[in-house]
C-alpha cells in the first residue's frame, strides 16, 4: 500500500482515506488523501470528498466538486462502521431547502434542494 501511495495511485489514496477518516478517526489525514484521489479523477473519491466537504461546512467547495461528475447510485459502505458526527446535521441545516422541496422525495431534486438531498443520500449510504 505504501508503494502505491508514494506512486500517486488515486485508488490507494481513496482506500487510505476511508481507513484514516472512518476507521481510525483521523479526519484531517483522511481528507488529505481524499483530496488527492478527487483531484486525480477517482469518481468515488470525488463523490466522498464533495459530500464530506459539504457536511463539514465547506459548502461551496463541496458543491464545486459535486458538480464535476454524474454520480453512481449503487455505492455502499454498510460493512464499514461509520460514526455520524453531530456537525454533519448542523451543516445540513445551514443549506436546508424549503419544505415544498422536502416533500418531493430524495430522487426529485431541483436547483434549490439538489445539494441538500445529495448530502442526505450520502449520509443514508454511509450510516
CSV table of N, CA and C in Angstrom, one decimal, residues 11-87:
chain,number,residue,atom,x,y,z
A,11,UNK,N,-6.6,5.3,-6.4
A,11,UNK,CA,-7.4,4.3,-5.7
A,11,UNK,C,-6.8,4.0,-4.3
A,12,UNK,N,-5.5,4.0,-4.2
A,12,UNK,CA,-4.8,3.8,-2.9
A,12,UNK,C,-5.1,4.9,-2.0
A,13,UNK,N,-5.1,6.1,-2.5
A,13,UNK,CA,-5.4,7.3,-1.6
A,13,UNK,C,-6.8,7.3,-1.2
A,14,UNK,N,-7.7,6.8,-2.0
A,14,UNK,CA,-9.1,6.7,-1.6
A,14,UNK,C,-9.2,5.7,-0.5
A,15,UNK,N,-8.6,4.5,-0.6
A,15,UNK,CA,-8.7,3.5,0.4
A,15,UNK,C,-8.1,4.0,1.7
A,16,UNK,N,-6.9,4.7,1.6
A,16,UNK,CA,-6.3,5.2,2.8
A,16,UNK,C,-7.2,6.3,3.5
A,17,UNK,N,-8.0,7.0,2.7
A,17,UNK,CA,-8.9,8.0,3.2
A,17,UNK,C,-10.0,7.3,4.1
A,18,UNK,N,-10.6,6.3,3.5
A,18,UNK,CA,-11.6,5.5,4.2
A,18,UNK,C,-11.0,5.0,5.6
A,19,UNK,N,-9.8,4.5,5.5
A,19,UNK,CA,-9.2,3.9,6.7
A,19,UNK,C,-9.0,5.1,7.7
A,20,UNK,N,-8.3,6.1,7.3
A,20,UNK,CA,-8.0,7.2,8.2
A,20,UNK,C,-9.2,8.0,8.7
A,21,UNK,N,-10.1,8.3,7.8
A,21,UNK,CA,-11.2,9.2,8.2
A,21,UNK,C,-12.3,8.4,9.1
A,22,UNK,N,-12.6,7.2,8.6
A,22,UNK,CA,-13.7,6.5,9.3
A,22,UNK,C,-13.2,5.5,10.3
A,23,UNK,N,-12.2,4.7,10.0
A,23,UNK,CA,-11.8,3.6,10.9
A,23,UNK,C,-10.9,4.1,12.0
A,24,UNK,N,-10.0,5.0,11.7
A,24,UNK,CA,-9.0,5.5,12.7
A,24,UNK,C,-9.4,6.8,13.3
A,25,UNK,N,-10.5,7.4,12.8
A,25,UNK,CA,-11.0,8.7,13.3
A,25,UNK,C,-9.9,9.8,13.2
A,26,UNK,N,-9.3,9.9,12.1
A,26,UNK,CA,-8.3,10.9,11.8
A,26,UNK,C,-8.7,11.7,10.6
A,27,UNK,N,-9.8,12.5,10.7
A,27,UNK,CA,-10.3,13.2,9.5
A,27,UNK,C,-9.4,14.0,8.7
A,28,UNK,N,-8.5,14.7,9.4
A,28,UNK,CA,-7.6,15.6,8.6
A,28,UNK,C,-6.7,14.8,7.7
A,29,UNK,N,-6.1,13.7,8.2
A,29,UNK,CA,-5.3,12.8,7.4
A,29,UNK,C,-6.2,12.2,6.3
A,30,UNK,N,-7.4,11.8,6.6
A,30,UNK,CA,-8.3,11.2,5.6
A,30,UNK,C,-8.6,12.1,4.5
A,31,UNK,N,-8.9,13.4,4.8
A,31,UNK,CA,-9.3,14.4,3.8
A,31,UNK,C,-8.1,14.7,2.9
A,32,UNK,N,-6.9,14.7,3.4
A,32,UNK,CA,-5.7,14.9,2.6
A,32,UNK,C,-5.6,13.8,1.5
A,33,UNK,N,-5.8,12.6,1.9
A,33,UNK,CA,-5.8,11.5,0.9
A,33,UNK,C,-7.0,11.6,-0.1
A,34,UNK,N,-8.1,12.0,0.5
A,34,UNK,CA,-9.3,12.0,-0.3
A,34,UNK,C,-9.2,13.2,-1.4
A,35,UNK,N,-8.7,14.3,-0.9
A,35,UNK,CA,-8.5,15.4,-1.9
A,35,UNK,C,-7.6,15.0,-3.0
A,36,UNK,N,-6.5,14.2,-2.7
A,36,UNK,CA,-5.7,13.7,-3.8
A,36,UNK,C,-6.4,12.8,-4.8
A,37,UNK,N,-7.2,11.9,-4.2
A,37,UNK,CA,-7.9,11.0,-5.1
A,37,UNK,C,-9.0,11.8,-5.9
A,38,UNK,N,-9.6,12.8,-5.3
A,38,UNK,CA,-10.6,13.5,-6.1
A,38,UNK,C,-10.0,14.3,-7.2
A,39,UNK,N,-8.9,15.0,-6.9
A,39,UNK,CA,-8.2,15.8,-7.9
A,39,UNK,C,-7.6,14.9,-9.0
A,40,UNK,N,-7.5,13.6,-8.8
A,40,UNK,CA,-6.9,12.7,-9.8
A,40,UNK,C,-8.0,11.9,-10.4
A,41,UNK,N,-9.2,12.4,-10.5
A,41,UNK,CA,-10.3,11.9,-11.2
A,41,UNK,C,-10.8,10.5,-10.7
A,42,UNK,N,-10.7,10.2,-9.5
A,42,UNK,CA,-11.2,9.0,-8.9
A,42,UNK,C,-12.7,9.3,-8.6
A,43,UNK,N,-13.6,8.7,-9.3
A,43,UNK,CA,-15.0,9.1,-9.2
A,43,UNK,C,-15.6,8.9,-7.7
A,44,UNK,N,-15.3,7.8,-7.1
A,44,UNK,CA,-15.8,7.6,-5.8
A,44,UNK,C,-15.1,8.5,-4.8
A,45,UNK,N,-13.8,8.8,-5.0
A,45,UNK,CA,-13.1,9.7,-4.2
A,45,UNK,C,-13.7,11.1,-4.3
A,46,UNK,N,-14.0,11.5,-5.5
A,46,UNK,CA,-14.6,12.8,-5.7
A,46,UNK,C,-16.0,12.9,-5.0
A,47,UNK,N,-16.8,11.9,-5.2
A,47,UNK,CA,-18.1,11.8,-4.5
A,47,UNK,C,-18.0,12.0,-3.0
A,48,UNK,N,-17.1,11.2,-2.4
A,48,UNK,CA,-16.9,11.3,-1.0
A,48,UNK,C,-16.4,12.6,-0.6
A,49,UNK,N,-15.4,13.1,-1.3
A,49,UNK,CA,-14.8,14.4,-1.0
A,49,UNK,C,-15.8,15.5,-1.0
A,50,UNK,N,-16.6,15.6,-2.1
A,50,UNK,CA,-17.7,16.6,-2.2
A,50,UNK,C,-18.6,16.5,-1.0
A,51,UNK,N,-19.1,15.3,-0.7
A,51,UNK,CA,-20.1,15.2,0.4
A,51,UNK,C,-19.5,15.5,1.8
A,52,UNK,N,-18.2,15.0,2.0
A,52,UNK,CA,-17.6,15.3,3.3
A,52,UNK,C,-17.3,16.8,3.4
A,53,UNK,N,-16.9,17.5,2.4
A,53,UNK,CA,-16.7,18.9,2.5
A,53,UNK,C,-18.1,19.6,2.8
A,54,UNK,N,-19.1,19.2,2.2
A,54,UNK,CA,-20.4,19.9,2.5
A,54,UNK,C,-20.9,19.6,3.9
A,55,UNK,N,-20.8,18.3,4.3
A,55,UNK,CA,-21.3,18.0,5.7
A,55,UNK,C,-20.4,18.5,6.8
A,56,UNK,N,-19.2,19.0,6.4
A,56,UNK,CA,-18.4,19.6,7.5
A,56,UNK,C,-18.3,21.1,7.3
A,57,UNK,N,-19.2,21.7,6.5
A,57,UNK,CA,-19.3,23.1,6.5
A,57,UNK,C,-18.6,23.8,5.3
A,58,UNK,N,-17.9,23.1,4.5
A,58,UNK,CA,-17.2,23.7,3.3
A,58,UNK,C,-18.2,23.5,2.1
A,59,UNK,N,-19.3,24.2,2.2
A,59,UNK,CA,-20.4,24.0,1.2
A,59,UNK,C,-20.0,24.4,-0.2
A,60,UNK,N,-19.4,25.6,-0.4
A,60,UNK,CA,-19.1,26.0,-1.8
A,60,UNK,C,-18.1,25.1,-2.5
A,61,UNK,N,-17.0,24.7,-1.8
A,61,UNK,CA,-16.0,23.8,-2.4
A,61,UNK,C,-16.6,22.4,-2.6
A,62,UNK,N,-17.4,22.0,-1.7
A,62,UNK,CA,-18.1,20.7,-1.9
A,62,UNK,C,-19.0,20.7,-3.1
A,63,UNK,N,-19.8,21.8,-3.2
A,63,UNK,CA,-20.7,21.9,-4.4
A,63,UNK,C,-19.9,21.9,-5.7
A,64,UNK,N,-18.8,22.6,-5.7
A,64,UNK,CA,-18.0,22.6,-6.9
A,64,UNK,C,-17.5,21.2,-7.3
A,65,UNK,N,-17.1,20.4,-6.3
A,65,UNK,CA,-16.7,19.0,-6.6
A,65,UNK,C,-17.9,18.2,-7.0
A,66,UNK,N,-19.0,18.4,-6.4
A,66,UNK,CA,-20.3,17.7,-6.7
A,66,UNK,C,-20.7,17.9,-8.1
A,67,UNK,N,-20.5,19.0,-8.6
A,67,UNK,CA,-20.9,19.3,-10.0
A,67,UNK,C,-20.0,18.7,-11.1
A,68,UNK,N,-18.9,18.1,-10.7
A,68,UNK,CA,-17.9,17.6,-11.7
A,68,UNK,C,-18.4,16.4,-12.5
A,69,UNK,N,-19.1,15.5,-11.8
A,69,UNK,CA,-19.5,14.2,-12.4
A,69,UNK,C,-20.9,13.8,-12.2
A,70,UNK,N,-21.4,12.9,-13.0
A,70,UNK,CA,-22.7,12.2,-12.7
A,70,UNK,C,-22.4,11.1,-11.7
A,71,UNK,N,-23.1,11.1,-10.6
A,71,UNK,CA,-22.8,10.2,-9.5
A,71,UNK,C,-23.4,8.8,-9.7
A,72,UNK,N,-22.7,7.8,-9.2
A,72,UNK,CA,-23.3,6.4,-9.2
A,72,UNK,C,-24.3,6.3,-8.0
A,73,UNK,N,-25.2,5.4,-8.2
A,73,UNK,CA,-26.2,5.3,-7.1
A,73,UNK,C,-26.2,4.0,-6.4
A,74,UNK,N,-25.3,3.1,-6.8
A,74,UNK,CA,-25.2,1.8,-6.2
A,74,UNK,C,-24.0,1.6,-5.4
A,75,UNK,N,-23.6,2.6,-4.7
A,75,UNK,CA,-22.4,2.6,-3.8
A,75,UNK,C,-22.8,2.3,-2.4
A,76,UNK,N,-22.1,1.4,-1.7
A,76,UNK,CA,-22.5,1.2,-0.3
A,76,UNK,C,-21.2,1.0,0.6
A,77,UNK,N,-21.3,1.4,1.8
A,77,UNK,CA,-20.3,1.2,2.8
A,77,UNK,C,-20.9,0.6,4.0
A,78,UNK,N,-21.9,-0.1,3.9
A,78,UNK,CA,-22.7,-0.6,5.1
A,78,UNK,C,-21.8,-1.5,5.9
A,79,UNK,N,-20.7,-2.1,5.4
A,79,UNK,CA,-19.9,-3.0,6.2
A,79,UNK,C,-18.8,-2.3,7.0
A,80,UNK,N,-18.6,-1.0,6.7
A,80,UNK,CA,-17.7,-0.2,7.4
A,80,UNK,C,-18.4,0.6,8.6
A,81,UNK,N,-17.9,0.4,9.8
A,81,UNK,CA,-18.6,1.2,10.9
A,81,UNK,C,-18.2,2.7,10.8
A,82,UNK,N,-19.2,3.5,10.6
A,82,UNK,CA,-19.0,4.9,10.5
A,82,UNK,C,-19.8,5.7,11.5
A,83,UNK,N,-19.1,6.6,12.1
A,83,UNK,CA,-19.8,7.5,13.2
A,83,UNK,C,-20.3,8.7,12.5
A,84,UNK,N,-21.6,9.0,12.8
A,84,UNK,CA,-22.2,10.2,12.2
A,84,UNK,C,-21.9,11.3,13.2
A,85,UNK,N,-21.1,12.3,12.8
A,85,UNK,CA,-20.7,13.4,13.7
A,85,UNK,C,-21.9,14.4,13.8
A,86,UNK,N,-22.0,15.0,15.0
A,86,UNK,CA,-23.1,16.0,15.2
A,86,UNK,C,-23.0,17.2,14.2
A,87,UNK,N,-21.8,17.5,13.8
A,87,UNK,CA,-21.6,18.7,12.9
A,87,UNK,C,-22.2,18.4,11.5
